[in-house]
JSON list of N, CA and C in Angstrom, two decimals:
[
{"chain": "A", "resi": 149, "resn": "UNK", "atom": "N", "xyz": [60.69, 166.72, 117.59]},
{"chain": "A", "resi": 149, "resn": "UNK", "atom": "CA", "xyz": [61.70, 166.53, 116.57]},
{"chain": "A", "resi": 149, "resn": "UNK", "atom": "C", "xyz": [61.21, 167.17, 115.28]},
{"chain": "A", "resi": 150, "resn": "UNK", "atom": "N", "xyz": [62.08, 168.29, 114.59]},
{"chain": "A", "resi": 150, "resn": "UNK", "atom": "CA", "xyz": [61.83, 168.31, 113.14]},
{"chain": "A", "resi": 150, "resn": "UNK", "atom": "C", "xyz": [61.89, 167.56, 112.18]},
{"chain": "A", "resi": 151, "resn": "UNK", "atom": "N", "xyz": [61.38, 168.12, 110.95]},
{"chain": "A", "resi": 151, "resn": "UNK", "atom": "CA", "xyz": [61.67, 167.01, 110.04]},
{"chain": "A", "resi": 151, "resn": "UNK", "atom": "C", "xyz": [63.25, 166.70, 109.40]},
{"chain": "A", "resi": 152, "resn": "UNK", "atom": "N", "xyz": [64.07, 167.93, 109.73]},
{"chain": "A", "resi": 152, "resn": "UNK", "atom": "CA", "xyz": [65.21, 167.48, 109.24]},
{"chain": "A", "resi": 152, "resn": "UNK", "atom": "C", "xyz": [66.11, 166.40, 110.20]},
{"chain": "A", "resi": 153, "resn": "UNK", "atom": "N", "xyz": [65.33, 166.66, 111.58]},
{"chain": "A", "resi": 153, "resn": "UNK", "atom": "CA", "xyz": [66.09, 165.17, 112.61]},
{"chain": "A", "resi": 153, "resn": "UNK", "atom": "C", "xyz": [65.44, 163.73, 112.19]},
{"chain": "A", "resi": 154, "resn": "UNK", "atom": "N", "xyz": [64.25, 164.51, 111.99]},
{"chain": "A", "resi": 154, "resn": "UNK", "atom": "CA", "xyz": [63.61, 162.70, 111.61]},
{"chain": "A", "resi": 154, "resn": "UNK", "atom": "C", "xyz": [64.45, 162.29, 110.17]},
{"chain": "A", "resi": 155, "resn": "UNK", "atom": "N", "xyz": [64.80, 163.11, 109.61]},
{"chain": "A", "resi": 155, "resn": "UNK", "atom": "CA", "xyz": [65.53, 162.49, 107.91]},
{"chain": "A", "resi": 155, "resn": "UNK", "atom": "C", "xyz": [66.67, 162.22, 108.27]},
{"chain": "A", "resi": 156, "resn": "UNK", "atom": "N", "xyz": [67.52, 162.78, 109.35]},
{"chain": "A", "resi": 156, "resn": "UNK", "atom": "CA", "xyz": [69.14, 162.42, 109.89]},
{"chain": "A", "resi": 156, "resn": "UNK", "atom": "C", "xyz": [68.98, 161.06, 110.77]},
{"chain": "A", "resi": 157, "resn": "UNK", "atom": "N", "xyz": [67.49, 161.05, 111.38]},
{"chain": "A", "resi": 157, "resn": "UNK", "atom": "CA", "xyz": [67.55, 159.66, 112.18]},
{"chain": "A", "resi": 157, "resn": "UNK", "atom": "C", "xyz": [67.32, 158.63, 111.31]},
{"chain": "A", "resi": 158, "resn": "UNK", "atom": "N", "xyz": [66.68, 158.48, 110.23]},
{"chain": "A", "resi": 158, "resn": "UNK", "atom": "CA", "xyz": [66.49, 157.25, 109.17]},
{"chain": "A", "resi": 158, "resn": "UNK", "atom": "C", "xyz": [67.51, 157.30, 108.28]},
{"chain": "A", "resi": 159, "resn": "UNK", "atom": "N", "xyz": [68.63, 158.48, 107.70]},
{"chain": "A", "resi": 159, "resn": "UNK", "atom": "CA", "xyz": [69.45, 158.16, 106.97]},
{"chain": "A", "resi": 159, "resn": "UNK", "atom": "C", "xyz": [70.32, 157.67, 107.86]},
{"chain": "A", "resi": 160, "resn": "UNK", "atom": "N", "xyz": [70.23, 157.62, 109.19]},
{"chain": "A", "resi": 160, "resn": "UNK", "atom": "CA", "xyz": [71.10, 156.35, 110.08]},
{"chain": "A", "resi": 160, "resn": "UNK", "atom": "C", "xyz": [71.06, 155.36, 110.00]},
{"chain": "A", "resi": 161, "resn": "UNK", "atom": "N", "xyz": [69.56, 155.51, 110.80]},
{"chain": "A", "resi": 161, "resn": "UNK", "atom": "CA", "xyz": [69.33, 153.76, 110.56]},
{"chain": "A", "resi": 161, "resn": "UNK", "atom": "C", "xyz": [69.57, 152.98, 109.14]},
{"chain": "A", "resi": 162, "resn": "UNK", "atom": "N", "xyz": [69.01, 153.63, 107.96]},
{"chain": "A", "resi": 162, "resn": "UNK", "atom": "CA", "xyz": [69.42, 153.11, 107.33]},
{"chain": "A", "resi": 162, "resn": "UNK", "atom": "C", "xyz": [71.19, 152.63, 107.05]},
{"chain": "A", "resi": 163, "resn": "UNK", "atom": "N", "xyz": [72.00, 153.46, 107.50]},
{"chain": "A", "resi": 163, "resn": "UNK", "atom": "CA", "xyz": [73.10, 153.19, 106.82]},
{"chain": "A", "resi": 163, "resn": "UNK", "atom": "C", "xyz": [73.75, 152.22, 107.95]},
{"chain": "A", "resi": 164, "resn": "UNK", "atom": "N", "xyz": [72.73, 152.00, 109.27]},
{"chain": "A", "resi": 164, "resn": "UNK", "atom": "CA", "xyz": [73.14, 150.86, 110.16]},
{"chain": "A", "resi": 164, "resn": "UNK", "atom": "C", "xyz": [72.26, 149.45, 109.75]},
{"chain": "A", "resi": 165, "resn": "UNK", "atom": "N", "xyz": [71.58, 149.77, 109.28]},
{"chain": "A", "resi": 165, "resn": "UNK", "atom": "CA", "xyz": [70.83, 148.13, 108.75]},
{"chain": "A", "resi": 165, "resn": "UNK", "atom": "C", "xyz": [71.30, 148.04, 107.45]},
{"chain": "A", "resi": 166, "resn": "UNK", "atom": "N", "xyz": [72.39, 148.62, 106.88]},
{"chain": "A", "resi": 166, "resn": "UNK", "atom": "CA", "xyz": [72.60, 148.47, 105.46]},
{"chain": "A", "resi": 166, "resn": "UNK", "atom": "C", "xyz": [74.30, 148.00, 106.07]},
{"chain": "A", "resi": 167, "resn": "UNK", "atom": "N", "xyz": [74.62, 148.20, 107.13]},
{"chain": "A", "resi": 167, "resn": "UNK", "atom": "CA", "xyz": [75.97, 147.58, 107.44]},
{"chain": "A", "resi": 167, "resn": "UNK", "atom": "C", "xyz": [75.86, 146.17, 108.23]},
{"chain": "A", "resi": 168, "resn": "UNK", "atom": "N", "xyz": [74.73, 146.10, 108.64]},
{"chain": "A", "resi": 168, "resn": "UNK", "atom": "CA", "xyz": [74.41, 144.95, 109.40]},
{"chain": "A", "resi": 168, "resn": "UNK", "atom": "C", "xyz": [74.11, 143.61, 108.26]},
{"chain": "A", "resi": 169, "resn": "UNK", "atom": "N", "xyz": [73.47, 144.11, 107.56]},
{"chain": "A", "resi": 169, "resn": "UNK", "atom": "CA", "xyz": [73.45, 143.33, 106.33]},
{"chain": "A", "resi": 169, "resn": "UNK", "atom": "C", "xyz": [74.46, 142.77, 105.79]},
{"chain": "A", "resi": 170, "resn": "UNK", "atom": "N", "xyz": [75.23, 144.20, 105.20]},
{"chain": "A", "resi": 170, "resn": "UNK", "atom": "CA", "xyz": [76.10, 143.25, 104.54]},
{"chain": "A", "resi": 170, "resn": "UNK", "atom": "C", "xyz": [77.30, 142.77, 105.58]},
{"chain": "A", "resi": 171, "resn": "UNK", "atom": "N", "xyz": [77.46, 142.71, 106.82]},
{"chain": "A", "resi": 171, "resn": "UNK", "atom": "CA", "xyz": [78.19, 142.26, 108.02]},
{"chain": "A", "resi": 171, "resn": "UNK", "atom": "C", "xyz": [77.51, 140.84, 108.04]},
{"chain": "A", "resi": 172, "resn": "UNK", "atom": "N", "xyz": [76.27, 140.28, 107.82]},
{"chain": "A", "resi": 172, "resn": "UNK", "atom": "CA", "xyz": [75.48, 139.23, 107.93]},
{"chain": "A", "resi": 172, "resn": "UNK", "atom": "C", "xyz": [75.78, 138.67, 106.90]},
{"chain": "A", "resi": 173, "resn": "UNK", "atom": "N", "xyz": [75.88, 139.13, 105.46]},
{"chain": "A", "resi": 173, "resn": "UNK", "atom": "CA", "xyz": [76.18, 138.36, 104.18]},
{"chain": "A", "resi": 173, "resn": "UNK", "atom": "C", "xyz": [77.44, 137.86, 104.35]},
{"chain": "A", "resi": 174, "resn": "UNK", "atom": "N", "xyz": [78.39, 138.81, 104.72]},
{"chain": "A", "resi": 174, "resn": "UNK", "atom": "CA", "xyz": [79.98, 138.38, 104.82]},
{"chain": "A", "resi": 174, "resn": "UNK", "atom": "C", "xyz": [79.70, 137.05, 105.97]},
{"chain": "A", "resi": 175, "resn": "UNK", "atom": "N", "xyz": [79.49, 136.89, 106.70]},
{"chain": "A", "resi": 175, "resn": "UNK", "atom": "CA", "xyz": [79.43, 135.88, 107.82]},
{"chain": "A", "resi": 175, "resn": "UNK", "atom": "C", "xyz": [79.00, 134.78, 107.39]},
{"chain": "A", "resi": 176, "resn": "UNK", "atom": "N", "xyz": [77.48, 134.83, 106.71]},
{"chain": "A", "resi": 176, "resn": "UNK", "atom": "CA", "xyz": [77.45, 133.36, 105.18]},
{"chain": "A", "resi": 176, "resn": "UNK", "atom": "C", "xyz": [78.30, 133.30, 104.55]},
{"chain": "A", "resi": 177, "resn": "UNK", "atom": "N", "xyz": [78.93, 134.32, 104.14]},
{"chain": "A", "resi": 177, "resn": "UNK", "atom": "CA", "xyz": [80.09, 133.65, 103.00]},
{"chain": "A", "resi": 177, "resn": "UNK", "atom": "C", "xyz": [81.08, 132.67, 103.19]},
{"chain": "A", "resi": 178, "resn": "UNK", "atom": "N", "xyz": [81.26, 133.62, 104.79]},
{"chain": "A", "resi": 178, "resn": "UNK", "atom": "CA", "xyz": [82.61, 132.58, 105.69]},
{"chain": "A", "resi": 178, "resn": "UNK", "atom": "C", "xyz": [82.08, 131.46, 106.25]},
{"chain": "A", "resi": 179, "resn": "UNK", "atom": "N", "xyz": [80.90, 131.06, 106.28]},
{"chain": "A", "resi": 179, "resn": "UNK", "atom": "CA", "xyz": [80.28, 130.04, 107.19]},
{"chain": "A", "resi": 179, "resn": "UNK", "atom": "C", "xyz": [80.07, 128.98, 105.73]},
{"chain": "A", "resi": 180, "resn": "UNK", "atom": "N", "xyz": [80.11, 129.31, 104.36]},
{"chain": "A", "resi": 180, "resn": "UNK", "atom": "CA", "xyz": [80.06, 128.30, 102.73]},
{"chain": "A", "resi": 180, "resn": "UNK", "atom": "C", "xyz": [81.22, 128.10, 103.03]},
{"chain": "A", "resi": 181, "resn": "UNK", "atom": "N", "xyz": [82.15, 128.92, 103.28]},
{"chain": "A", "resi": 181, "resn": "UNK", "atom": "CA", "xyz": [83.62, 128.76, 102.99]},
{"chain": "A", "resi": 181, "resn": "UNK", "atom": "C", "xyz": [84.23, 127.40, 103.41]},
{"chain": "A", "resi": 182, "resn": "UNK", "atom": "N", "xyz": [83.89, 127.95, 104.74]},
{"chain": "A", "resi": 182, "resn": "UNK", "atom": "CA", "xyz": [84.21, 126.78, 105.71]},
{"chain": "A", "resi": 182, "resn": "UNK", "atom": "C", "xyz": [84.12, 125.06, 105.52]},
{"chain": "A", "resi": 183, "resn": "UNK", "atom": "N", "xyz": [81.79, 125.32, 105.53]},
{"chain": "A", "resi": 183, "resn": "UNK", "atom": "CA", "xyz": [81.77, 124.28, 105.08]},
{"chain": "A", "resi": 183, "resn": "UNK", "atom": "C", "xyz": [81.94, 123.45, 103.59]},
{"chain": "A", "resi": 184, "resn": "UNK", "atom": "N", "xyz": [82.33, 124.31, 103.06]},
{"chain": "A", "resi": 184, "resn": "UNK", "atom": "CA", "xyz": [83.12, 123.63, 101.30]},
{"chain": "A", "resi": 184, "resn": "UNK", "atom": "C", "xyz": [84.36, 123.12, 101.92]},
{"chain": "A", "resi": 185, "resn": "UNK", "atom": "N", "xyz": [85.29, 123.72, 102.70]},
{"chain": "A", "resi": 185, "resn": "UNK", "atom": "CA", "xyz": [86.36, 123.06, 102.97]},
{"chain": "A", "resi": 185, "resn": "UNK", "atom": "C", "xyz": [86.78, 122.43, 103.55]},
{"chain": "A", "resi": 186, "resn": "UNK", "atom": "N", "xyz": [85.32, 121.77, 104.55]},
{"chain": "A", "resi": 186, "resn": "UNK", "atom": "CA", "xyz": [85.50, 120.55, 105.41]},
{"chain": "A", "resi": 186, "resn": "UNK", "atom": "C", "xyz": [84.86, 119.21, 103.96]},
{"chain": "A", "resi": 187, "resn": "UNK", "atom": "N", "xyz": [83.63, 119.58, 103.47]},
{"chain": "A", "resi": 187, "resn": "UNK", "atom": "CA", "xyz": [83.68, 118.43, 102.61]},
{"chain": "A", "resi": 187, "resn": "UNK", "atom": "C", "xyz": [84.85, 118.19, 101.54]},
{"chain": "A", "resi": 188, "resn": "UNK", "atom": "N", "xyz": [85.23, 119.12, 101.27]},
{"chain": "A", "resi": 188, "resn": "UNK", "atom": "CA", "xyz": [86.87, 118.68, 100.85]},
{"chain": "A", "resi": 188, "resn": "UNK", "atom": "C", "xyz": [87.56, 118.00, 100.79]},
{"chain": "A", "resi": 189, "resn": "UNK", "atom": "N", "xyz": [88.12, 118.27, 102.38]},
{"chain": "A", "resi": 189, "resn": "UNK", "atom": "CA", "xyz": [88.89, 117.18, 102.84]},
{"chain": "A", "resi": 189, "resn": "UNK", "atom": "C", "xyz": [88.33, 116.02, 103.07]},
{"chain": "A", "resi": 190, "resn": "UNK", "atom": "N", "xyz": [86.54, 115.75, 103.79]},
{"chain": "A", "resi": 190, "resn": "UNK", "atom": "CA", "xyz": [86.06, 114.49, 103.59]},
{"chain": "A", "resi": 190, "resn": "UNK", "atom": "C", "xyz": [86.38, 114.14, 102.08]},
{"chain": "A", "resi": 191, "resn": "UNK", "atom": "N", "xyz": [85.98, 114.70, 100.78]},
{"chain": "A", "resi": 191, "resn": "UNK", "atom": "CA", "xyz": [86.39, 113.65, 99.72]},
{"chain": "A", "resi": 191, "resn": "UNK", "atom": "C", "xyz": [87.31, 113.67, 99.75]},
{"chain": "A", "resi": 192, "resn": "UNK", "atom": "N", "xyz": [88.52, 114.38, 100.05]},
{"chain": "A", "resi": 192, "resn": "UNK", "atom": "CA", "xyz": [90.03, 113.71, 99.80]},
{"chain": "A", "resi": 192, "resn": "UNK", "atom": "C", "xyz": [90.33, 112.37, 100.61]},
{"chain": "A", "resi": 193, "resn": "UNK", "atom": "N", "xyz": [89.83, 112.57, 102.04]},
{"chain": "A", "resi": 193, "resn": "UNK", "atom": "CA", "xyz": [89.90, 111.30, 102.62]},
{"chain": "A", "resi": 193, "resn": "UNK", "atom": "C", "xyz": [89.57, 109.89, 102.18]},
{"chain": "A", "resi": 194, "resn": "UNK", "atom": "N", "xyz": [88.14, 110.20, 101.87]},
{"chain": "A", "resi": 194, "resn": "UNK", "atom": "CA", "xyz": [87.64, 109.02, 100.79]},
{"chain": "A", "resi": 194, "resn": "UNK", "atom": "C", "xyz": [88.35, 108.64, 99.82]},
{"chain": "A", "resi": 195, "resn": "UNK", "atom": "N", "xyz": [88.59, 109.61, 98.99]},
{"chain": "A", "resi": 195, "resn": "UNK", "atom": "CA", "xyz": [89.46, 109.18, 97.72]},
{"chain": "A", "resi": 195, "resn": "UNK", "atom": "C", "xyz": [91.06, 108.55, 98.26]},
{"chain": "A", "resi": 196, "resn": "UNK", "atom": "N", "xyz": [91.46, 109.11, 99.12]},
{"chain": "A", "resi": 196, "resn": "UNK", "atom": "CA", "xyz": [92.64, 108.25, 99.64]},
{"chain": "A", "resi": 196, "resn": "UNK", "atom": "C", "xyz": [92.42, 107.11, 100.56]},
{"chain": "A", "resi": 197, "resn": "UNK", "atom": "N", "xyz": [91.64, 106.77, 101.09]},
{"chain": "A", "resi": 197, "resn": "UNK", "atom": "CA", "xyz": [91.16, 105.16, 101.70]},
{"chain": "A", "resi": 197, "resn": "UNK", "atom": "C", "xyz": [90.72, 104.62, 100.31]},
{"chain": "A", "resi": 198, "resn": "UNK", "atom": "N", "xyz": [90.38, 104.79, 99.49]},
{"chain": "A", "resi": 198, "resn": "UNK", "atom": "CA", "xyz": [89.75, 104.23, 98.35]},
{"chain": "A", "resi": 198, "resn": "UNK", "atom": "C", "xyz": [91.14, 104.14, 97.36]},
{"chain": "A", "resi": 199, "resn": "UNK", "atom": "N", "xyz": [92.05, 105.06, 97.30]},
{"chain": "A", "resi": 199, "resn": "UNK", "atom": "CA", "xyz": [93.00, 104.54, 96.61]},
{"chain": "A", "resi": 199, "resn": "UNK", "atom": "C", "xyz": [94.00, 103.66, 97.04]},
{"chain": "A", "resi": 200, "resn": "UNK", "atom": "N", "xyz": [94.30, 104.05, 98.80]},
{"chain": "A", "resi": 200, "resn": "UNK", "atom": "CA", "xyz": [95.11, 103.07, 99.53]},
{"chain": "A", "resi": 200, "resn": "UNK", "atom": "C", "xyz": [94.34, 101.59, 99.32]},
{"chain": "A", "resi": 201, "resn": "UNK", "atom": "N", "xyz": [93.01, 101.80, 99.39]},
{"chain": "A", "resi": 201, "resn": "UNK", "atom": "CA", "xyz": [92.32, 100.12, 99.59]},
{"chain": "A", "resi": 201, "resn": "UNK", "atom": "C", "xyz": [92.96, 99.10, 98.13]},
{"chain": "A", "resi": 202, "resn": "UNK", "atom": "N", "xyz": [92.42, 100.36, 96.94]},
{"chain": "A", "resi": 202, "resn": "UNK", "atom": "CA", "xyz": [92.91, 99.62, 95.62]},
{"chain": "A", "resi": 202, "resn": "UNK", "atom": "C", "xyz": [94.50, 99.51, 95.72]},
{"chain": "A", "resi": 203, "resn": "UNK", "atom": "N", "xyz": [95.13, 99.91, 96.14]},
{"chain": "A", "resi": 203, "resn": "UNK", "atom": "CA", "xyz": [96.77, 99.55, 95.53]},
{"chain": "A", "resi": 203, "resn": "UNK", "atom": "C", "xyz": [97.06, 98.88, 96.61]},
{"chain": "A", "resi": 204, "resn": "UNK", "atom": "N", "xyz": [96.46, 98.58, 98.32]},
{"chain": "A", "resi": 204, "resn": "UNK", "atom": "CA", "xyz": [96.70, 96.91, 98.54]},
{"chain": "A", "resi": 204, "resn": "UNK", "atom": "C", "xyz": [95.87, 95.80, 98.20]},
{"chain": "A", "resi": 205, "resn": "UNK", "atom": "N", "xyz": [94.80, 95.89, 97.47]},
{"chain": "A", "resi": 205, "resn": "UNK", "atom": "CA", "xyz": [94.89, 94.99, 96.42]},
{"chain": "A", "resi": 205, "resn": "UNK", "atom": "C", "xyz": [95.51, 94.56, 95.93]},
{"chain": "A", "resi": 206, "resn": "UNK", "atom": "N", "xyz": [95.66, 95.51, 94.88]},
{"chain": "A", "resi": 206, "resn": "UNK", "atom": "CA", "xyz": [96.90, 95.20, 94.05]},
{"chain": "A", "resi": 206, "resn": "UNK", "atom": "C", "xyz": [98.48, 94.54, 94.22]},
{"chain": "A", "resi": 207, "resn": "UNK", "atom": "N", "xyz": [98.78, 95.05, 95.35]},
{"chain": "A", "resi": 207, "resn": "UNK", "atom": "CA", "xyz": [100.04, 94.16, 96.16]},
{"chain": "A", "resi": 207, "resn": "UNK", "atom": "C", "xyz": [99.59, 93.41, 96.53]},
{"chain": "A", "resi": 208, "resn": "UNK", "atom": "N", "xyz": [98.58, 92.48, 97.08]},
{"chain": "A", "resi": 208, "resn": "UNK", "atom": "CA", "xyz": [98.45, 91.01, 97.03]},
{"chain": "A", "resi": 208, "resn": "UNK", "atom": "C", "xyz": [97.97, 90.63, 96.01]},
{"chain": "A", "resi": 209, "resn": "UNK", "atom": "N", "xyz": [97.81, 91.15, 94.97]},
{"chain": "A", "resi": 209, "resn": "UNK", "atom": "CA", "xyz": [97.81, 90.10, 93.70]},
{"chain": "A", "resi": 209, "resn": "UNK", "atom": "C", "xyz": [98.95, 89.85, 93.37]},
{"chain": "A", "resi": 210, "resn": "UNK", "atom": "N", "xyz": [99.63, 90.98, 93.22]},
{"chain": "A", "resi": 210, "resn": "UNK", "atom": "CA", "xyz": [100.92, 90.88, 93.27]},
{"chain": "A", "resi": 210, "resn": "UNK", "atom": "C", "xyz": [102.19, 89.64, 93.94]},
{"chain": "A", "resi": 211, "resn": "UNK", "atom": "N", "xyz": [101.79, 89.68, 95.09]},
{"chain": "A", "resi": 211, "resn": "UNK", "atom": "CA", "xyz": [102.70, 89.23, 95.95]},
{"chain": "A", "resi": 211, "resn": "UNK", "atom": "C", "xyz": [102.10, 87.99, 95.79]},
{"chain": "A", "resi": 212, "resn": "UNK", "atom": "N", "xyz": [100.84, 87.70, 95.29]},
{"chain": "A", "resi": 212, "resn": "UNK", "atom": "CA", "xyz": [100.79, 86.22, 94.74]},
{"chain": "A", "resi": 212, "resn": "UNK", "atom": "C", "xyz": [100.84, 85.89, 93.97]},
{"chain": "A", "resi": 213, "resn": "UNK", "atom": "N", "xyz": [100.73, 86.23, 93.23]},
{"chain": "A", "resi": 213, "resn": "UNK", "atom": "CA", "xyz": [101.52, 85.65, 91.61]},
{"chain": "A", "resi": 213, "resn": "UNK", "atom": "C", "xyz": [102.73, 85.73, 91.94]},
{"chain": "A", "resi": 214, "resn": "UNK", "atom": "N", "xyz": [103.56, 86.25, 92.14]},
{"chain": "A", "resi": 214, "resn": "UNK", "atom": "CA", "xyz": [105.30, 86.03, 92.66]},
{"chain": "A", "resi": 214, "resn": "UNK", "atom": "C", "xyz": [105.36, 84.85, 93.47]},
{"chain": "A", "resi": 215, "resn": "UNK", "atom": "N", "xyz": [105.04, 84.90, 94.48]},
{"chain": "A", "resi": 215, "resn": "UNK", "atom": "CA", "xyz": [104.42, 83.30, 95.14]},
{"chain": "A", "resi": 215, "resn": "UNK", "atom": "C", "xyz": [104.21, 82.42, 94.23]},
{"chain": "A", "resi": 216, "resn": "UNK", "atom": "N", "xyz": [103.48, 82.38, 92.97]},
{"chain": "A", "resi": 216, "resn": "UNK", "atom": "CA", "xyz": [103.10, 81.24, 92.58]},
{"chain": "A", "resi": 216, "resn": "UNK", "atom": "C", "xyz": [104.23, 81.04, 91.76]},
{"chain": "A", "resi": 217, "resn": "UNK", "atom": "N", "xyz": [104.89, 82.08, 91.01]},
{"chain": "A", "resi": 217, "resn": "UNK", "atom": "CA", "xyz": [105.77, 82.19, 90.24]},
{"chain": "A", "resi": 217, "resn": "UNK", "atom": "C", "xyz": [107.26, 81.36, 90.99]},
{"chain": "A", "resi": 218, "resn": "UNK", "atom": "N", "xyz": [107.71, 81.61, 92.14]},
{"chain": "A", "resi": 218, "resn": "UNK", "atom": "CA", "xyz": [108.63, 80.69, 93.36]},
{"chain": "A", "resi": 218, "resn": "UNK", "atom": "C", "xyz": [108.17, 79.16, 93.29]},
{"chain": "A", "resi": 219, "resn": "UNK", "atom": "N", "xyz": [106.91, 78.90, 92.93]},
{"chain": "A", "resi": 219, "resn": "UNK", "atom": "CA", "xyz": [106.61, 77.30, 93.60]},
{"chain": "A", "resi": 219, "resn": "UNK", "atom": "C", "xyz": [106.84, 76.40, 92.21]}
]
């Protein structure tokens, strides 16, 4: 091999480990993505069992003081 094949074979490789790369970065990005948007929805869940919990509370305080308010 000359030297101008050996410079055509590394400006390959390089421009194949420089696509593999950033093919690998994109794939983390989508793999944060993801998992940001599963804890997400876990806190939305939370926050809605946590708000459903407080506002039936609140309707049985409710609904007893009206109760007491009847007797």
């Amino acid at each position: 091999m000359g030297d101008d094949t050996l410079i055509a074979f590394f400006a390959n490789a390089d421009a194949v480990a420089q696509r593999i790369q950033e093919w690998n970065e994109y794939r983390l990005k989508q793999e944060i993505a993801a998992k940001e948007r599963t804890i997400d929805i876990q806190v939305e869940k939370a926050s809605d069992a946590k708000a459903n919990k407080l506002a039936a509370h609140k309707l049985e305080k409710i609904q007893a003081w009206n109760e007491a308010q009847l007797e």
